[in-house]
């Protein structure tokens, strides 16, 4: 058994991990993949030559570099039961707050809350892909990724159009109380999710990636809270539209990454 280590500079979230998995899984010589997303590192346990593996990774244009190949033993796999249970909880929290923030966002006329809800939905889609696609055929994974990506992109485009409409027309100032209270609840939910993920103490890539995603969500929650405070002090809709536009851009970026999985 050989182990080849790759440095992949543009691998910074679960989307890139899924792209690489779907690219390498059809190769019969690939036996196991070990991802370290924070370090941008991939270890491929394989038989035969590494060149076909290197060529497959290079086709993804993620700025990869082969650091070396050596003999190694197959690592012992972690128990996935606990990991899947935690991911189900995190998926439930994210989807629950997607529904809550989308509903209160429309009631309070806050684009920040609506955008944050779509960010929660984007994370739910990634977690769902990881959970439901386990052991599935490559064609099925790509089909699910394609449907999810276009759905998320459509929602982001609708969000952008609504931000522009409110920017160029007279629209009511959002209810800052809803923005702050709901975002504080979402922040609490994300903190619980991060605690659950860290509690697992897993070195598996999808768990590390989930921690990164959740940490980014906490930053977004803070941005919506800040926008709510600015709406109160400035008595203006502009802070809400600004944070909404920024978060919609992140959602669109996530949709594009998911669509790359379908190629």
Short mmCIF file of C-alpha atoms in Angstrom, two decimals:
data_model
loop_
_atom_site.label_atom_id
_atom_site.label_comp_id
_atom_site.label_asym_id
_atom_site.label_seq_id
_atom_site.Cartn_x
_atom_site.Cartn_y
_atom_site.Cartn_z
CA UNK A 1 0.00 0.00 0.00
CA UNK A 2 1.28 3.50 -0.90
CA UNK A 3 0.41 6.87 0.62
CA UNK A 4 0.63 10.00 -1.52
CA UNK A 5 0.33 13.40 0.14
CA UNK A 6 -1.10 16.36 -1.75
CA UNK A 7 -1.15 20.04 -0.82
CA UNK A 8 -4.40 21.49 -2.22
CA UNK A 9 -4.40 25.26 -1.72
CA UNK A 10 -8.02 25.92 -2.75
CA UNK A 11 -9.56 23.16 -0.61
CA UNK A 12 -11.23 25.11 2.18
CA UNK A 13 -14.74 23.69 2.63
CA UNK A 14 -16.84 20.50 2.23
CA UNK A 15 -17.62 21.33 -1.41
CA UNK A 16 -14.00 20.79 -2.48
CA UNK A 17 -13.80 17.63 -0.41
CA UNK A 18 -16.87 16.21 -2.20
CA UNK A 19 -15.43 17.27 -5.58
CA UNK A 20 -12.24 15.34 -4.89
CA UNK A 21 -14.08 12.29 -3.53
CA UNK A 22 -16.29 12.03 -6.61
CA UNK A 23 -13.25 12.43 -8.85
CA UNK A 24 -11.15 9.77 -7.13
CA UNK A 25 -13.74 7.17 -6.06
CA UNK A 26 -14.07 5.68 -9.57
CA UNK A 27 -10.32 4.90 -9.61
CA UNK A 28 -9.86 1.27 -8.57
CA UNK A 29 -6.37 1.84 -7.15
CA UNK A 30 -7.67 4.38 -4.59
CA UNK A 31 -8.43 2.60 -1.30
CA UNK A 32 -8.80 5.39 1.27
CA UNK A 33 -8.77 9.19 1.50
CA UNK A 34 -7.69 11.26 4.51
CA UNK A 35 -8.57 14.97 4.36
CA UNK A 36 -7.18 17.75 6.55
CA UNK A 37 -9.11 20.78 5.32
CA UNK A 38 -7.63 23.36 7.77
CA UNK A 39 -4.13 22.35 6.59
CA UNK A 40 -5.29 22.04 2.92
CA UNK A 41 -3.82 18.52 2.86
CA UNK A 42 -4.99 15.23 1.32
CA UNK A 43 -3.50 11.80 1.91
CA UNK A 44 -4.41 9.17 -0.67
CA UNK A 45 -3.86 5.50 0.21
CA UNK A 46 -3.58 3.61 -3.06
CA UNK A 47 -2.06 0.80 -5.06
CA UNK A 48 0.00 1.09 -8.25
CA UNK A 49 1.22 4.43 -9.63
CA UNK A 50 0.15 7.83 -8.34
CA UNK A 51 0.10 9.54 -11.77
CA UNK A 52 -3.57 8.77 -12.64
CA UNK A 53 -4.57 10.09 -9.20
CA UNK A 54 -2.49 13.24 -9.64
CA UNK A 55 -4.00 13.86 -13.09
CA UNK A 56 -7.55 13.41 -11.76
CA UNK A 57 -7.00 15.92 -8.95
CA UNK A 58 -5.34 18.41 -11.31
CA UNK A 59 -8.46 18.42 -13.52
CA UNK A 60 -10.34 20.13 -10.67
CA UNK A 61 -8.06 23.20 -10.83
CA UNK A 62 -7.73 23.49 -7.05
CA UNK A 63 -4.04 24.43 -7.15
CA UNK A 64 -2.72 21.02 -6.07
CA UNK A 65 0.84 19.85 -5.53
CA UNK A 66 2.11 16.31 -4.91
CA UNK A 67 4.40 16.46 -1.88
CA UNK A 68 5.54 12.84 -1.93
CA UNK A 69 4.69 9.14 -2.01
CA UNK A 70 5.77 6.50 0.53
CA UNK A 71 4.81 3.02 1.70
CA UNK A 72 2.17 2.99 4.47
CA UNK A 73 -0.47 0.86 6.16
CA UNK A 74 -4.17 1.53 5.80
CA UNK A 75 -5.39 3.65 8.77
CA UNK A 76 -8.07 2.32 11.11
CA UNK A 77 -11.40 3.99 10.30
CA UNK A 78 -13.22 5.92 13.01
CA UNK A 79 -16.64 4.85 14.24
CA UNK A 80 -19.03 6.83 12.04
CA UNK A 81 -22.16 6.20 14.12
CA UNK A 82 -21.47 9.01 16.59
CA UNK A 83 -20.36 11.36 13.81
CA UNK A 84 -23.54 10.79 11.81
CA UNK A 85 -25.70 11.36 14.90
CA UNK A 86 -23.99 14.71 15.54
CA UNK A 87 -24.30 15.71 11.88
CA UNK A 88 -28.03 14.89 12.00
CA UNK A 89 -28.37 17.24 14.99
CA UNK A 90 -26.41 19.98 13.20
CA UNK A 91 -28.50 19.46 10.05
CA UNK A 92 -31.69 19.73 12.11
CA UNK A 93 -30.52 22.95 13.81
CA UNK A 94 -29.51 24.54 10.50
CA UNK A 95 -32.73 23.62 8.70
CA UNK A 96 -34.85 24.66 11.67
CA UNK A 97 -33.28 28.11 11.73
CA UNK A 98 -33.59 28.36 7.95
CA UNK A 99 -37.38 28.06 8.36
CA UNK A 100 -37.44 30.40 11.38
CA UNK A 101 -35.26 33.11 9.83
CA UNK A 102 -36.98 32.95 6.45
CA UNK A 103 -40.39 33.38 8.11
CA UNK A 104 -39.38 36.18 10.48
CA UNK A 105 -37.30 37.81 7.73
CA UNK A 106 -40.38 38.31 5.55
CA UNK A 107 -42.51 39.40 8.51
CA UNK A 108 -39.92 41.98 9.63
CA UNK A 109 -38.89 43.00 6.07
CA UNK A 110 -35.27 42.14 6.87
CA UNK A 111 -33.09 41.02 3.95
CA UNK A 112 -30.34 40.26 6.46
CA UNK A 113 -32.46 37.58 8.13
CA UNK A 114 -33.61 36.18 4.78
CA UNK A 115 -30.03 35.99 3.53
CA UNK A 116 -28.86 34.37 6.76
CA UNK A 117 -31.67 31.81 6.42
CA UNK A 118 -30.40 30.89 2.94
CA UNK A 119 -26.89 30.57 4.34
CA UNK A 120 -28.32 28.11 6.86
CA UNK A 121 -30.04 26.28 3.99
CA UNK A 122 -26.76 26.14 2.06
CA UNK A 123 -25.08 24.43 5.02
CA UNK A 124 -28.04 22.04 5.33
CA UNK A 125 -27.61 21.06 1.69
CA UNK A 126 -23.90 20.30 2.18
CA UNK A 127 -24.59 18.24 5.32
CA UNK A 128 -27.41 16.42 3.50
CA UNK A 129 -25.12 15.56 0.61
CA UNK A 130 -22.61 14.10 3.05
CA UNK A 131 -25.24 12.06 4.93
CA UNK A 132 -27.51 10.84 2.14
CA UNK A 133 -24.84 10.15 -0.47
CA UNK A 134 -22.86 7.68 1.65
CA UNK A 135 -22.27 4.59 -0.48
CA UNK A 136 -24.30 5.99 -3.35
CA UNK A 137 -23.22 5.72 -6.96
CA UNK A 138 -21.23 8.60 -8.44
CA UNK A 139 -24.00 9.39 -10.94
CA UNK A 140 -26.54 9.73 -8.11
CA UNK A 141 -24.24 11.99 -6.09
CA UNK A 142 -23.73 14.23 -9.11
CA UNK A 143 -27.48 14.40 -9.78
CA UNK A 144 -28.24 15.38 -6.17
CA UNK A 145 -25.44 17.98 -6.23
CA UNK A 146 -26.73 19.47 -9.50
CA UNK A 147 -30.31 19.82 -8.27
CA UNK A 148 -29.18 21.28 -4.94
CA UNK A 149 -26.78 23.72 -6.57
CA UNK A 150 -29.31 25.13 -9.05
CA UNK A 151 -31.95 25.40 -6.32
CA UNK A 152 -29.58 27.31 -4.06
CA UNK A 153 -28.44 29.55 -6.94
CA UNK A 154 -32.06 30.35 -7.81
CA UNK A 155 -32.79 31.39 -4.24
CA UNK A 156 -29.66 33.57 -4.15
CA UNK A 157 -30.66 35.31 -7.42
CA UNK A 158 -34.15 35.97 -6.05
CA UNK A 159 -32.55 37.43 -2.94
CA UNK A 160 -30.27 39.69 -4.97
CA UNK A 161 -33.20 40.92 -7.05
CA UNK A 162 -35.17 41.75 -3.91
CA UNK A 163 -32.19 43.65 -2.44
CA UNK A 164 -31.91 45.69 -5.66
CA UNK A 165 -35.66 46.35 -5.71
CA UNK A 166 -35.59 47.66 -2.17
CA UNK A 167 -32.44 49.66 -2.91
CA UNK A 168 -33.96 51.56 -5.83
CA UNK A 169 -37.52 51.90 -4.50
CA UNK A 170 -39.20 53.16 -1.39
CA UNK A 171 -39.43 50.33 1.14
CA UNK A 172 -40.06 50.15 4.83
CA UNK A 173 -37.28 50.06 7.39
CA UNK A 174 -36.92 46.54 8.79
CA UNK A 175 -37.91 45.78 12.38
CA UNK A 176 -34.55 45.82 14.14
CA UNK A 177 -35.97 43.97 17.18
CA UNK A 178 -36.68 40.89 15.05
CA UNK A 179 -33.25 41.10 13.42
CA UNK A 180 -31.42 41.15 16.75
CA UNK A 181 -33.54 38.63 18.65
CA UNK A 182 -33.75 36.00 15.89
CA UNK A 183 -30.06 36.37 15.04
CA UNK A 184 -29.16 35.91 18.72
CA UNK A 185 -31.19 32.68 18.73
CA UNK A 186 -29.48 31.54 15.52
CA UNK A 187 -26.12 32.42 17.06
CA UNK A 188 -27.00 30.25 20.06
CA UNK A 189 -27.96 27.40 17.73
CA UNK A 190 -24.65 27.65 15.88
CA UNK A 191 -22.70 27.74 19.14
CA UNK A 192 -24.48 24.54 20.22
CA UNK A 193 -23.67 22.98 16.83
CA UNK A 194 -20.01 23.94 17.15
CA UNK A 195 -19.91 22.50 20.68
CA UNK A 196 -21.40 19.21 19.44
CA UNK A 197 -18.91 18.98 16.58
CA UNK A 198 -15.92 19.76 18.78
CA UNK A 199 -17.19 17.30 21.40
CA UNK A 200 -16.79 14.50 18.85
CA UNK A 201 -13.03 15.23 18.70
CA UNK A 202 -12.99 13.69 15.26
CA UNK A 203 -10.14 14.06 12.79
CA UNK A 204 -12.40 13.15 9.88
CA UNK A 205 -12.51 15.81 7.19
CA UNK A 206 -16.29 16.22 7.08
CA UNK A 207 -16.36 16.89 10.82
CA UNK A 208 -13.52 19.42 10.58
CA UNK A 209 -15.25 21.04 7.62
CA UNK A 210 -18.51 21.22 9.57
CA UNK A 211 -16.68 23.10 12.33
CA UNK A 212 -15.34 25.60 9.77
CA UNK A 213 -18.80 26.10 8.23
CA UNK A 214 -20.41 26.62 11.62
CA UNK A 215 -17.70 29.10 12.67
CA UNK A 216 -18.40 31.09 9.50
CA UNK A 217 -22.13 31.05 10.32
CA UNK A 218 -21.39 32.56 13.73
CA UNK A 219 -19.63 35.46 11.98
CA UNK A 220 -22.66 35.94 9.70
CA UNK A 221 -24.99 35.94 12.73
CA UNK A 222 -22.83 38.66 14.28
CA UNK A 223 -23.08 40.67 11.07
CA UNK A 224 -26.89 40.56 11.09
CA UNK A 225 -26.96 41.58 14.77
CA UNK A 226 -24.66 44.52 13.98
CA UNK A 227 -26.89 45.49 11.05
CA UNK A 228 -29.91 45.42 13.37
CA UNK A 229 -28.17 47.74 15.81
CA UNK A 230 -27.24 50.13 12.97
CA UNK A 231 -30.82 50.09 11.66
CA UNK A 232 -31.95 51.20 15.14
CA UNK A 233 -29.41 54.01 15.54
CA UNK A 234 -29.49 55.25 11.93
CA UNK A 235 -33.22 54.61 11.42
CA UNK A 236 -32.33 53.39 7.95
CA UNK A 237 -32.79 50.27 5.82
CA UNK A 238 -29.29 50.50 4.29
CA UNK A 239 -27.38 48.41 6.89
CA UNK A 240 -29.90 45.58 6.43
CA UNK A 241 -29.62 45.69 2.63
CA UNK A 242 -25.82 45.76 2.84
CA UNK A 243 -25.53 42.67 5.05
CA UNK A 244 -28.20 40.95 2.96
CA UNK A 245 -26.26 41.54 -0.25
CA UNK A 246 -23.01 40.31 1.31
CA UNK A 247 -24.54 37.09 2.63
CA UNK A 248 -26.35 36.42 -0.67
CA UNK A 249 -22.92 36.62 -2.35
CA UNK A 250 -21.66 33.89 0.02
CA UNK A 251 -24.74 31.77 -0.78
CA UNK A 252 -24.12 32.18 -4.53
CA UNK A 253 -20.47 31.20 -4.04
CA UNK A 254 -21.60 28.08 -2.21
CA UNK A 255 -24.04 27.23 -5.02
CA UNK A 256 -21.29 27.49 -7.64
CA UNK A 257 -19.09 25.18 -5.57
CA UNK A 258 -21.88 22.63 -5.24
CA UNK A 259 -22.51 22.74 -9.00
CA UNK A 260 -18.86 21.90 -9.58
CA UNK A 261 -19.57 18.59 -7.88
CA UNK A 262 -21.94 17.70 -10.71
CA UNK A 263 -19.31 18.03 -13.45
#
